[in-house]
Amino acid sequence: MVKKLFKFILLKTKLKKIDSLDISIKSLMGKNISVAKGSTIDSKSSIGDFTYIGKNCNITKTSIGRYCSIANNVSIGQGEHDLNKISTNSLFYDNNSYEVLTKQPCNIGNDVWIGTDVVILRGVSIGDGAVIGANSVVTKDVPSFAIVAGSPARLLRYRFDDEKQKKILESSWWNQDIGGAKSLILELEKC
């Protein structure tokens, strides 16, 4: 009963389709967000409009842009133990272990596609329009429109040439609602 009531309230407030109870309401900043069953999102994360998050994802201290597509079993910004300490066990940390393990936030740009089973390490930023191939481990920042894959993830190529990238970034189509975004995308595809 509580689950149905929670879902009803979310759906009525900002047109969200939330199938998981393991997410913080604070993270649901945008509208038309979809989060599938089994996903966990902490209160220090934020999700932009029109973003989809698949099943069994685990996201901590991450800002996610608009129009992103995140597949199943993706982990973003999980805790990392300090390898310079004598013991890596968090029982020996002086401060709140969660804060120590997650001290650097992650940032996912707009219109990013993250494939199944991807792991994005603490503090990594993913640029607008980037694509992360399935089963990748992302250990460093990914530029806008880059396609990366592997473990560790490596740059395969860019989706567009420099001129088209510039036009897309200048348009900032992702700041529009769906109708305006479609119009801008149609114009950009003619270039």
mmCIF file with all atom_site columns, C-alpha atoms in Angstrom:
data_model
loop_
_atom_site.group_PDB
_atom_site.id
_atom_site.type_symbol
_atom_site.label_atom_id
_atom_site.label_alt_id
_atom_site.label_comp_id
_atom_site.label_asym_id
_atom_site.label_entity_id
_atom_site.label_seq_id
_atom_site.pdbx_PDB_ins_code
_atom_site.Cartn_x
_atom_site.Cartn_y
_atom_site.Cartn_z
_atom_site.occupancy
_atom_site.B_iso_or_equiv
_atom_site.pdbx_formal_charge
_atom_site.auth_seq_id
_atom_site.auth_comp_id
_atom_site.auth_asym_id
_atom_site.auth_atom_id
_atom_site.pdbx_PDB_model_num
ATOM 1   C CA . MET A 1 1   ? 0.000  0.000  0.000   1.00 0.00 ? 1   MET A CA 1
ATOM 2   C CA . VAL A 1 2   ? 2.796  2.455  0.925   1.00 0.00 ? 2   VAL A CA 1
ATOM 3   C CA . LYS A 1 3   ? 4.645  1.671  -2.328  1.00 0.00 ? 3   LYS A CA 1
ATOM 4   C CA . LYS A 1 4   ? 1.521  2.362  -4.415  1.00 0.00 ? 4   LYS A CA 1
ATOM 5   C CA . LEU A 1 5   ? 0.859  5.615  -2.562  1.00 0.00 ? 5   LEU A CA 1
ATOM 6   C CA . PHE A 1 6   ? 4.509  6.734  -2.991  1.00 0.00 ? 6   PHE A CA 1
ATOM 7   C CA . LYS A 1 7   ? 4.384  5.977  -6.723  1.00 0.00 ? 7   LYS A CA 1
ATOM 8   C CA . PHE A 1 8   ? 1.041  7.751  -7.122  1.00 0.00 ? 8   PHE A CA 1
ATOM 9   C CA . ILE A 1 9   ? 2.368  10.906 -5.434  1.00 0.00 ? 9   ILE A CA 1
ATOM 10  C CA . LEU A 1 10  ? 5.489  10.952 -7.639  1.00 0.00 ? 10  LEU A CA 1
ATOM 11  C CA . LEU A 1 11  ? 3.513  10.372 -10.811 1.00 0.00 ? 11  LEU A CA 1
ATOM 12  C CA . LYS A 1 12  ? 1.078  13.152 -9.995  1.00 0.00 ? 12  LYS A CA 1
ATOM 13  C CA . THR A 1 13  ? 3.716  15.703 -8.960  1.00 0.00 ? 13  THR A CA 1
ATOM 14  C CA . LYS A 1 14  ? 6.098  15.841 -11.926 1.00 0.00 ? 14  LYS A CA 1
ATOM 15  C CA . LEU A 1 15  ? 5.199  13.068 -14.377 1.00 0.00 ? 15  LEU A CA 1
ATOM 16  C CA . LYS A 1 16  ? 7.725  10.522 -13.138 1.00 0.00 ? 16  LYS A CA 1
ATOM 17  C CA . LYS A 1 17  ? 7.707  6.760  -13.617 1.00 0.00 ? 17  LYS A CA 1
ATOM 18  C CA . ILE A 1 18  ? 9.532  5.443  -10.578 1.00 0.00 ? 18  ILE A CA 1
ATOM 19  C CA . ASP A 1 19  ? 9.549  1.679  -10.062 1.00 0.00 ? 19  ASP A CA 1
ATOM 20  C CA . SER A 1 20  ? 12.124 1.621  -7.259  1.00 0.00 ? 20  SER A CA 1
ATOM 21  C CA . LEU A 1 21  ? 11.702 2.643  -3.637  1.00 0.00 ? 21  LEU A CA 1
ATOM 22  C CA . ASP A 1 22  ? 15.474 2.880  -3.082  1.00 0.00 ? 22  ASP A CA 1
ATOM 23  C CA . ILE A 1 23  ? 15.847 6.402  -4.405  1.00 0.00 ? 23  ILE A CA 1
ATOM 24  C CA . SER A 1 24  ? 15.901 9.731  -2.653  1.00 0.00 ? 24  SER A CA 1
ATOM 25  C CA . ILE A 1 25  ? 13.069 12.085 -3.527  1.00 0.00 ? 25  ILE A CA 1
ATOM 26  C CA . LYS A 1 26  ? 15.686 14.875 -3.402  1.00 0.00 ? 26  LYS A CA 1
ATOM 27  C CA . SER A 1 27  ? 17.425 13.358 -6.440  1.00 0.00 ? 27  SER A CA 1
ATOM 28  C CA . LEU A 1 28  ? 14.306 13.590 -8.600  1.00 0.00 ? 28  LEU A CA 1
ATOM 29  C CA . MET A 1 29  ? 14.825 17.204 -9.647  1.00 0.00 ? 29  MET A CA 1
ATOM 30  C CA . GLY A 1 30  ? 13.547 16.990 -13.211 1.00 0.00 ? 30  GLY A CA 1
ATOM 31  C CA . LYS A 1 31  ? 10.291 16.022 -14.853 1.00 0.00 ? 31  LYS A CA 1
ATOM 32  C CA . ASN A 1 32  ? 9.497  13.013 -17.040 1.00 0.00 ? 32  ASN A CA 1
ATOM 33  C CA . ILE A 1 33  ? 12.110 10.889 -15.293 1.00 0.00 ? 33  ILE A CA 1
ATOM 34  C CA . SER A 1 34  ? 11.953 7.103  -15.428 1.00 0.00 ? 34  SER A CA 1
ATOM 35  C CA . VAL A 1 35  ? 13.775 4.850  -12.947 1.00 0.00 ? 35  VAL A CA 1
ATOM 36  C CA . ALA A 1 36  ? 13.376 1.067  -13.248 1.00 0.00 ? 36  ALA A CA 1
ATOM 37  C CA . LYS A 1 37  ? 13.124 -1.525 -10.451 1.00 0.00 ? 37  LYS A CA 1
ATOM 38  C CA . GLY A 1 38  ? 16.041 -2.228 -8.166  1.00 0.00 ? 38  GLY A CA 1
ATOM 39  C CA . SER A 1 39  ? 17.916 1.030  -8.764  1.00 0.00 ? 39  SER A CA 1
ATOM 40  C CA . THR A 1 40  ? 19.390 2.993  -5.858  1.00 0.00 ? 40  THR A CA 1
ATOM 41  C CA . ILE A 1 41  ? 20.020 6.739  -6.058  1.00 0.00 ? 41  ILE A CA 1
ATOM 42  C CA . ASP A 1 42  ? 21.236 8.753  -3.067  1.00 0.00 ? 42  ASP A CA 1
ATOM 43  C CA . SER A 1 43  ? 20.048 12.162 -1.859  1.00 0.00 ? 43  SER A CA 1
ATOM 44  C CA . LYS A 1 44  ? 23.224 13.891 -3.062  1.00 0.00 ? 44  LYS A CA 1
ATOM 45  C CA . SER A 1 45  ? 22.435 13.060 -6.698  1.00 0.00 ? 45  SER A CA 1
ATOM 46  C CA . SER A 1 46  ? 20.209 14.929 -9.133  1.00 0.00 ? 46  SER A CA 1
ATOM 47  C CA . ILE A 1 47  ? 18.483 13.743 -12.310 1.00 0.00 ? 47  ILE A CA 1
ATOM 48  C CA . GLY A 1 48  ? 17.540 16.054 -15.174 1.00 0.00 ? 48  GLY A CA 1
ATOM 49  C CA . ASP A 1 49  ? 14.354 16.087 -17.247 1.00 0.00 ? 49  ASP A CA 1
ATOM 50  C CA . PHE A 1 50  ? 13.525 13.281 -19.691 1.00 0.00 ? 50  PHE A CA 1
ATOM 51  C CA . THR A 1 51  ? 16.190 10.929 -18.322 1.00 0.00 ? 51  THR A CA 1
ATOM 52  C CA . TYR A 1 52  ? 15.791 7.144  -18.162 1.00 0.00 ? 52  TYR A CA 1
ATOM 53  C CA . ILE A 1 53  ? 17.635 4.962  -15.630 1.00 0.00 ? 53  ILE A CA 1
ATOM 54  C CA . GLY A 1 54  ? 17.429 1.197  -16.074 1.00 0.00 ? 54  GLY A CA 1
ATOM 55  C CA . LYS A 1 55  ? 17.152 -1.685 -13.613 1.00 0.00 ? 55  LYS A CA 1
ATOM 56  C CA . ASN A 1 56  ? 19.592 -2.331 -10.765 1.00 0.00 ? 56  ASN A CA 1
ATOM 57  C CA . CYS A 1 57  ? 21.646 0.845  -11.125 1.00 0.00 ? 57  CYS A CA 1
ATOM 58  C CA . ASN A 1 58  ? 23.544 2.287  -8.172  1.00 0.00 ? 58  ASN A CA 1
ATOM 59  C CA . ILE A 1 59  ? 24.245 6.026  -8.268  1.00 0.00 ? 59  ILE A CA 1
ATOM 60  C CA . THR A 1 60  ? 25.905 8.179  -5.587  1.00 0.00 ? 60  THR A CA 1
ATOM 61  C CA . LYS A 1 61  ? 26.811 11.899 -5.502  1.00 0.00 ? 61  LYS A CA 1
ATOM 62  C CA . THR A 1 62  ? 26.143 12.351 -9.216  1.00 0.00 ? 62  THR A CA 1
ATOM 63  C CA . SER A 1 63  ? 24.599 15.125 -11.245 1.00 0.00 ? 63  SER A CA 1
ATOM 64  C CA . ILE A 1 64  ? 22.853 13.663 -14.319 1.00 0.00 ? 64  ILE A CA 1
ATOM 65  C CA . GLY A 1 65  ? 21.801 15.941 -17.171 1.00 0.00 ? 65  GLY A CA 1
ATOM 66  C CA . ARG A 1 66  ? 18.696 15.967 -19.334 1.00 0.00 ? 66  ARG A CA 1
ATOM 67  C CA . TYR A 1 67  ? 17.702 13.389 -21.973 1.00 0.00 ? 67  TYR A CA 1
ATOM 68  C CA . CYS A 1 68  ? 20.184 10.766 -20.705 1.00 0.00 ? 68  CYS A CA 1
ATOM 69  C CA . SER A 1 69  ? 19.736 7.023  -21.280 1.00 0.00 ? 69  SER A CA 1
ATOM 70  C CA . ILE A 1 70  ? 21.299 4.829  -18.614 1.00 0.00 ? 70  ILE A CA 1
ATOM 71  C CA . ALA A 1 71  ? 21.003 1.075  -19.184 1.00 0.00 ? 71  ALA A CA 1
ATOM 72  C CA . ASN A 1 72  ? 20.676 -1.715 -16.606 1.00 0.00 ? 72  ASN A CA 1
ATOM 73  C CA . ASN A 1 73  ? 23.284 -2.561 -13.952 1.00 0.00 ? 73  ASN A CA 1
ATOM 74  C CA . VAL A 1 74  ? 25.211 0.723  -14.176 1.00 0.00 ? 74  VAL A CA 1
ATOM 75  C CA . SER A 1 75  ? 27.247 1.897  -11.165 1.00 0.00 ? 75  SER A CA 1
ATOM 76  C CA . ILE A 1 76  ? 28.223 5.554  -10.959 1.00 0.00 ? 76  ILE A CA 1
ATOM 77  C CA . GLY A 1 77  ? 30.414 7.053  -8.245  1.00 0.00 ? 77  GLY A CA 1
ATOM 78  C CA . GLN A 1 78  ? 30.608 4.159  -5.843  1.00 0.00 ? 78  GLN A CA 1
ATOM 79  C CA . GLY A 1 79  ? 32.813 4.526  -2.796  1.00 0.00 ? 79  GLY A CA 1
ATOM 80  C CA . GLU A 1 80  ? 36.542 4.153  -3.255  1.00 0.00 ? 80  GLU A CA 1
ATOM 81  C CA . HIS A 1 81  ? 38.871 3.221  -0.438  1.00 0.00 ? 81  HIS A CA 1
ATOM 82  C CA . ASP A 1 82  ? 42.026 5.217  0.264   1.00 0.00 ? 82  ASP A CA 1
ATOM 83  C CA . LEU A 1 83  ? 44.948 3.085  -0.875  1.00 0.00 ? 83  LEU A CA 1
ATOM 84  C CA . ASN A 1 84  ? 47.454 5.290  0.989   1.00 0.00 ? 84  ASN A CA 1
ATOM 85  C CA . LYS A 1 85  ? 46.119 4.332  4.421   1.00 0.00 ? 85  LYS A CA 1
ATOM 86  C CA . ILE A 1 86  ? 47.573 1.396  6.343   1.00 0.00 ? 86  ILE A CA 1
ATOM 87  C CA . SER A 1 87  ? 44.199 -0.345 6.246   1.00 0.00 ? 87  SER A CA 1
ATOM 88  C CA . THR A 1 88  ? 41.626 0.100  3.503   1.00 0.00 ? 88  THR A CA 1
ATOM 89  C CA . ASN A 1 89  ? 38.831 -0.912 5.892   1.00 0.00 ? 89  ASN A CA 1
ATOM 90  C CA . SER A 1 90  ? 36.486 2.027  6.501   1.00 0.00 ? 90  SER A CA 1
ATOM 91  C CA . LEU A 1 91  ? 36.248 1.149  10.218  1.00 0.00 ? 91  LEU A CA 1
ATOM 92  C CA . PHE A 1 92  ? 39.537 3.016  10.626  1.00 0.00 ? 92  PHE A CA 1
ATOM 93  C CA . TYR A 1 93  ? 38.417 6.272  8.972   1.00 0.00 ? 93  TYR A CA 1
ATOM 94  C CA . ASP A 1 94  ? 38.230 9.253  11.346  1.00 0.00 ? 94  ASP A CA 1
ATOM 95  C CA . ASN A 1 95  ? 35.188 10.880 9.711   1.00 0.00 ? 95  ASN A CA 1
ATOM 96  C CA . ASN A 1 96  ? 31.904 9.674  8.333   1.00 0.00 ? 96  ASN A CA 1
ATOM 97  C CA . SER A 1 97  ? 33.013 6.740  6.159   1.00 0.00 ? 97  SER A CA 1
ATOM 98  C CA . TYR A 1 98  ? 30.394 7.485  3.471   1.00 0.00 ? 98  TYR A CA 1
ATOM 99  C CA . GLU A 1 99  ? 31.774 11.019 3.050   1.00 0.00 ? 99  GLU A CA 1
ATOM 100 C CA . VAL A 1 100 ? 35.365 9.742  2.896   1.00 0.00 ? 100 VAL A CA 1
ATOM 101 C CA . LEU A 1 101 ? 34.530 7.010  0.375   1.00 0.00 ? 101 LEU A CA 1
ATOM 102 C CA . THR A 1 102 ? 32.499 9.335  -1.871  1.00 0.00 ? 102 THR A CA 1
ATOM 103 C CA . LYS A 1 103 ? 34.400 12.616 -1.518  1.00 0.00 ? 103 LYS A CA 1
ATOM 104 C CA . GLN A 1 104 ? 34.453 13.513 -5.240  1.00 0.00 ? 104 GLN A CA 1
ATOM 105 C CA . PRO A 1 105 ? 31.138 13.939 -7.097  1.00 0.00 ? 105 PRO A CA 1
ATOM 106 C CA . CYS A 1 106 ? 30.479 12.664 -10.621 1.00 0.00 ? 106 CYS A CA 1
ATOM 107 C CA . ASN A 1 107 ? 28.932 14.673 -13.424 1.00 0.00 ? 107 ASN A CA 1
ATOM 108 C CA . ILE A 1 108 ? 27.023 13.230 -16.377 1.00 0.00 ? 108 ILE A CA 1
ATOM 109 C CA . GLY A 1 109 ? 26.237 15.752 -19.132 1.00 0.00 ? 109 GLY A CA 1
ATOM 110 C CA . ASN A 1 110 ? 23.117 15.962 -21.289 1.00 0.00 ? 110 ASN A CA 1
ATOM 111 C CA . ASP A 1 111 ? 22.051 13.363 -23.879 1.00 0.00 ? 111 ASP A CA 1
ATOM 112 C CA . VAL A 1 112 ? 24.564 10.812 -22.598 1.00 0.00 ? 112 VAL A CA 1
ATOM 113 C CA . TRP A 1 113 ? 24.033 7.132  -23.384 1.00 0.00 ? 113 TRP A CA 1
ATOM 114 C CA . ILE A 1 114 ? 25.554 4.705  -20.872 1.00 0.00 ? 114 ILE A CA 1
ATOM 115 C CA . GLY A 1 115 ? 25.460 1.018  -21.846 1.00 0.00 ? 115 GLY A CA 1
ATOM 116 C CA . THR A 1 116 ? 24.701 -2.034 -19.730 1.00 0.00 ? 116 THR A CA 1
ATOM 117 C CA . ASP A 1 117 ? 27.040 -3.007 -16.873 1.00 0.00 ? 117 ASP A CA 1
ATOM 118 C CA . VAL A 1 118 ? 29.148 0.179  -17.019 1.00 0.00 ? 118 VAL A CA 1
ATOM 119 C CA . VAL A 1 119 ? 31.132 1.314  -13.963 1.00 0.00 ? 119 VAL A CA 1
ATOM 120 C CA . ILE A 1 120 ? 32.005 5.011  -13.693 1.00 0.00 ? 120 ILE A CA 1
ATOM 121 C CA . LEU A 1 121 ? 34.530 5.756  -10.966 1.00 0.00 ? 121 LEU A CA 1
ATOM 122 C CA . ARG A 1 122 ? 34.398 8.548  -8.382  1.00 0.00 ? 122 ARG A CA 1
ATOM 123 C CA . GLY A 1 123 ? 35.001 12.092 -9.615  1.00 0.00 ? 123 GLY A CA 1
ATOM 124 C CA . VAL A 1 124 ? 34.597 11.342 -13.338 1.00 0.00 ? 124 VAL A CA 1
ATOM 125 C CA . SER A 1 125 ? 32.788 13.764 -15.666 1.00 0.00 ? 125 SER A CA 1
ATOM 126 C CA . ILE A 1 126 ? 31.076 12.661 -18.879 1.00 0.00 ? 126 ILE A CA 1
ATOM 127 C CA . GLY A 1 127 ? 30.542 15.356 -21.529 1.00 0.00 ? 127 GLY A CA 1
ATOM 128 C CA . ASP A 1 128 ? 27.340 16.144 -23.423 1.00 0.00 ? 128 ASP A CA 1
ATOM 129 C CA . GLY A 1 129 ? 26.357 13.641 -26.108 1.00 0.00 ? 129 GLY A CA 1
ATOM 130 C CA . ALA A 1 130 ? 28.965 11.045 -25.082 1.00 0.00 ? 130 ALA A CA 1
ATOM 131 C CA . VAL A 1 131 ? 28.404 7.294  -25.439 1.00 0.00 ? 131 VAL A CA 1
ATOM 132 C CA . ILE A 1 132 ? 29.831 4.732  -23.005 1.00 0.00 ? 132 ILE A CA 1
ATOM 133 C CA . GLY A 1 133 ? 29.942 1.183  -24.417 1.00 0.00 ? 133 GLY A CA 1
ATOM 134 C CA . ALA A 1 134 ? 28.562 -1.766 -22.470 1.00 0.00 ? 134 ALA A CA 1
ATOM 135 C CA . ASN A 1 135 ? 30.783 -3.406 -19.835 1.00 0.00 ? 135 ASN A CA 1
ATOM 136 C CA . SER A 1 136 ? 33.172 -0.430 -19.729 1.00 0.00 ? 136 SER A CA 1
ATOM 137 C CA . VAL A 1 137 ? 35.021 0.854  -16.680 1.00 0.00 ? 137 VAL A CA 1
ATOM 138 C CA . VAL A 1 138 ? 35.384 4.633  -16.944 1.00 0.00 ? 138 VAL A CA 1
ATOM 139 C CA . THR A 1 139 ? 38.384 5.837  -14.933 1.00 0.00 ? 139 THR A CA 1
ATOM 140 C CA . LYS A 1 140 ? 38.849 9.359  -16.361 1.00 0.00 ? 140 LYS A CA 1
ATOM 141 C CA . ASP A 1 141 ? 36.806 12.193 -17.833 1.00 0.00 ? 141 ASP A CA 1
ATOM 142 C CA . VAL A 1 142 ? 35.095 11.644 -21.203 1.00 0.00 ? 142 VAL A CA 1
ATOM 143 C CA . PRO A 1 143 ? 34.838 14.597 -23.639 1.00 0.00 ? 143 PRO A CA 1
ATOM 144 C CA . SER A 1 144 ? 31.564 15.660 -25.235 1.00 0.00 ? 144 SER A CA 1
ATOM 145 C CA . PHE A 1 145 ? 30.431 13.445 -28.141 1.00 0.00 ? 145 PHE A CA 1
ATOM 146 C CA . ALA A 1 146 ? 33.169 10.876 -27.484 1.00 0.00 ? 146 ALA A CA 1
ATOM 147 C CA . ILE A 1 147 ? 32.435 7.161  -27.864 1.00 0.00 ? 147 ILE A CA 1
ATOM 148 C CA . VAL A 1 148 ? 34.440 5.178  -25.320 1.00 0.00 ? 148 VAL A CA 1
ATOM 149 C CA . ALA A 1 149 ? 34.541 1.498  -24.440 1.00 0.00 ? 149 ALA A CA 1
ATOM 150 C CA . GLY A 1 150 ? 36.689 -1.065 -22.663 1.00 0.00 ? 150 GLY A CA 1
ATOM 151 C CA . SER A 1 151 ? 38.251 -1.667 -19.292 1.00 0.00 ? 151 SER A CA 1
ATOM 152 C CA . PRO A 1 152 ? 39.622 0.868  -18.751 1.00 0.00 ? 152 PRO A CA 1
ATOM 153 C CA . ALA A 1 153 ? 37.477 2.791  -21.234 1.00 0.00 ? 153 ALA A CA 1
ATOM 154 C CA . ARG A 1 154 ? 39.381 4.221  -24.199 1.00 0.00 ? 154 ARG A CA 1
ATOM 155 C CA . LEU A 1 155 ? 38.360 6.716  -26.839 1.00 0.00 ? 155 LEU A CA 1
ATOM 156 C CA . LEU A 1 156 ? 37.170 4.936  -29.991 1.00 0.00 ? 156 LEU A CA 1
ATOM 157 C CA . ARG A 1 157 ? 36.057 7.983  -31.957 1.00 0.00 ? 157 ARG A CA 1
ATOM 158 C CA . TYR A 1 158 ? 33.839 11.057 -31.855 1.00 0.00 ? 158 TYR A CA 1
ATOM 159 C CA . ARG A 1 159 ? 30.226 10.970 -32.993 1.00 0.00 ? 159 ARG A CA 1
ATOM 160 C CA . PHE A 1 160 ? 30.591 14.152 -35.070 1.00 0.00 ? 160 PHE A CA 1
ATOM 161 C CA . ASP A 1 161 ? 33.304 16.344 -36.593 1.00 0.00 ? 161 ASP A CA 1
ATOM 162 C CA . ASP A 1 162 ? 34.416 19.513 -34.755 1.00 0.00 ? 162 ASP A CA 1
ATOM 163 C CA . GLU A 1 163 ? 32.105 21.824 -36.713 1.00 0.00 ? 163 GLU A CA 1
ATOM 164 C CA . LYS A 1 164 ? 28.977 19.767 -36.015 1.00 0.00 ? 164 LYS A CA 1
ATOM 165 C CA . GLN A 1 165 ? 29.944 19.383 -32.347 1.00 0.00 ? 165 GLN A CA 1
ATOM 166 C CA . LYS A 1 166 ? 30.229 23.165 -32.054 1.00 0.00 ? 166 LYS A CA 1
ATOM 167 C CA . LYS A 1 167 ? 26.793 23.696 -33.651 1.00 0.00 ? 167 LYS A CA 1
ATOM 168 C CA . ILE A 1 168 ? 25.174 21.134 -31.356 1.00 0.00 ? 168 ILE A CA 1
ATOM 169 C CA . LEU A 1 169 ? 26.763 22.606 -28.231 1.00 0.00 ? 169 LEU A CA 1
ATOM 170 C CA . GLU A 1 170 ? 25.763 26.136 -29.259 1.00 0.00 ? 170 GLU A CA 1
ATOM 171 C CA . SER A 1 171 ? 22.175 25.009 -29.810 1.00 0.00 ? 171 SER A CA 1
ATOM 172 C CA . SER A 1 172 ? 21.889 23.537 -26.292 1.00 0.00 ? 172 SER A CA 1
ATOM 173 C CA . TRP A 1 173 ? 18.808 21.683 -27.590 1.00 0.00 ? 173 TRP A CA 1
ATOM 174 C CA . TRP A 1 174 ? 18.657 19.680 -24.344 1.00 0.00 ? 174 TRP A CA 1
ATOM 175 C CA . ASN A 1 175 ? 17.513 22.805 -22.492 1.00 0.00 ? 175 ASN A CA 1
ATOM 176 C CA . GLN A 1 176 ? 14.214 22.661 -24.414 1.00 0.00 ? 176 GLN A CA 1
ATOM 177 C CA . ASP A 1 177 ? 11.130 20.629 -23.649 1.00 0.00 ? 177 ASP A CA 1
ATOM 178 C CA . ILE A 1 178 ? 10.461 17.752 -26.029 1.00 0.00 ? 178 ILE A CA 1
ATOM 179 C CA . GLY A 1 179 ? 8.774  19.843 -28.758 1.00 0.00 ? 179 GLY A CA 1
ATOM 180 C CA . GLY A 1 180 ? 11.501 22.489 -28.906 1.00 0.00 ? 180 GLY A CA 1
ATOM 181 C CA . ALA A 1 181 ? 14.206 19.833 -28.708 1.00 0.00 ? 181 ALA A CA 1
ATOM 182 C CA . LYS A 1 182 ? 12.715 17.934 -31.666 1.00 0.00 ? 182 LYS A CA 1
ATOM 183 C CA . SER A 1 183 ? 12.638 21.119 -33.770 1.00 0.00 ? 183 SER A CA 1
ATOM 184 C CA . LEU A 1 184 ? 16.268 21.975 -33.000 1.00 0.00 ? 184 LEU A CA 1
ATOM 185 C CA . ILE A 1 185 ? 17.405 18.393 -33.628 1.00 0.00 ? 185 ILE A CA 1
ATOM 186 C CA . LEU A 1 186 ? 15.688 18.375 -37.042 1.00 0.00 ? 186 LEU A CA 1
ATOM 187 C CA . GLU A 1 187 ? 17.499 21.598 -37.958 1.00 0.00 ? 187 GLU A CA 1
ATOM 188 C CA . LEU A 1 188 ? 20.851 20.233 -36.750 1.00 0.00 ? 188 LEU A CA 1
ATOM 189 C CA . GLU A 1 189 ? 20.410 17.005 -38.724 1.00 0.00 ? 189 GLU A CA 1
ATOM 190 C CA . LYS A 1 190 ? 20.167 19.058 -41.937 1.00 0.00 ? 190 LYS A CA 1
ATOM 191 C CA . CYS A 1 191 ? 23.686 20.443 -41.355 1.00 0.00 ? 191 CYS A CA 1
#
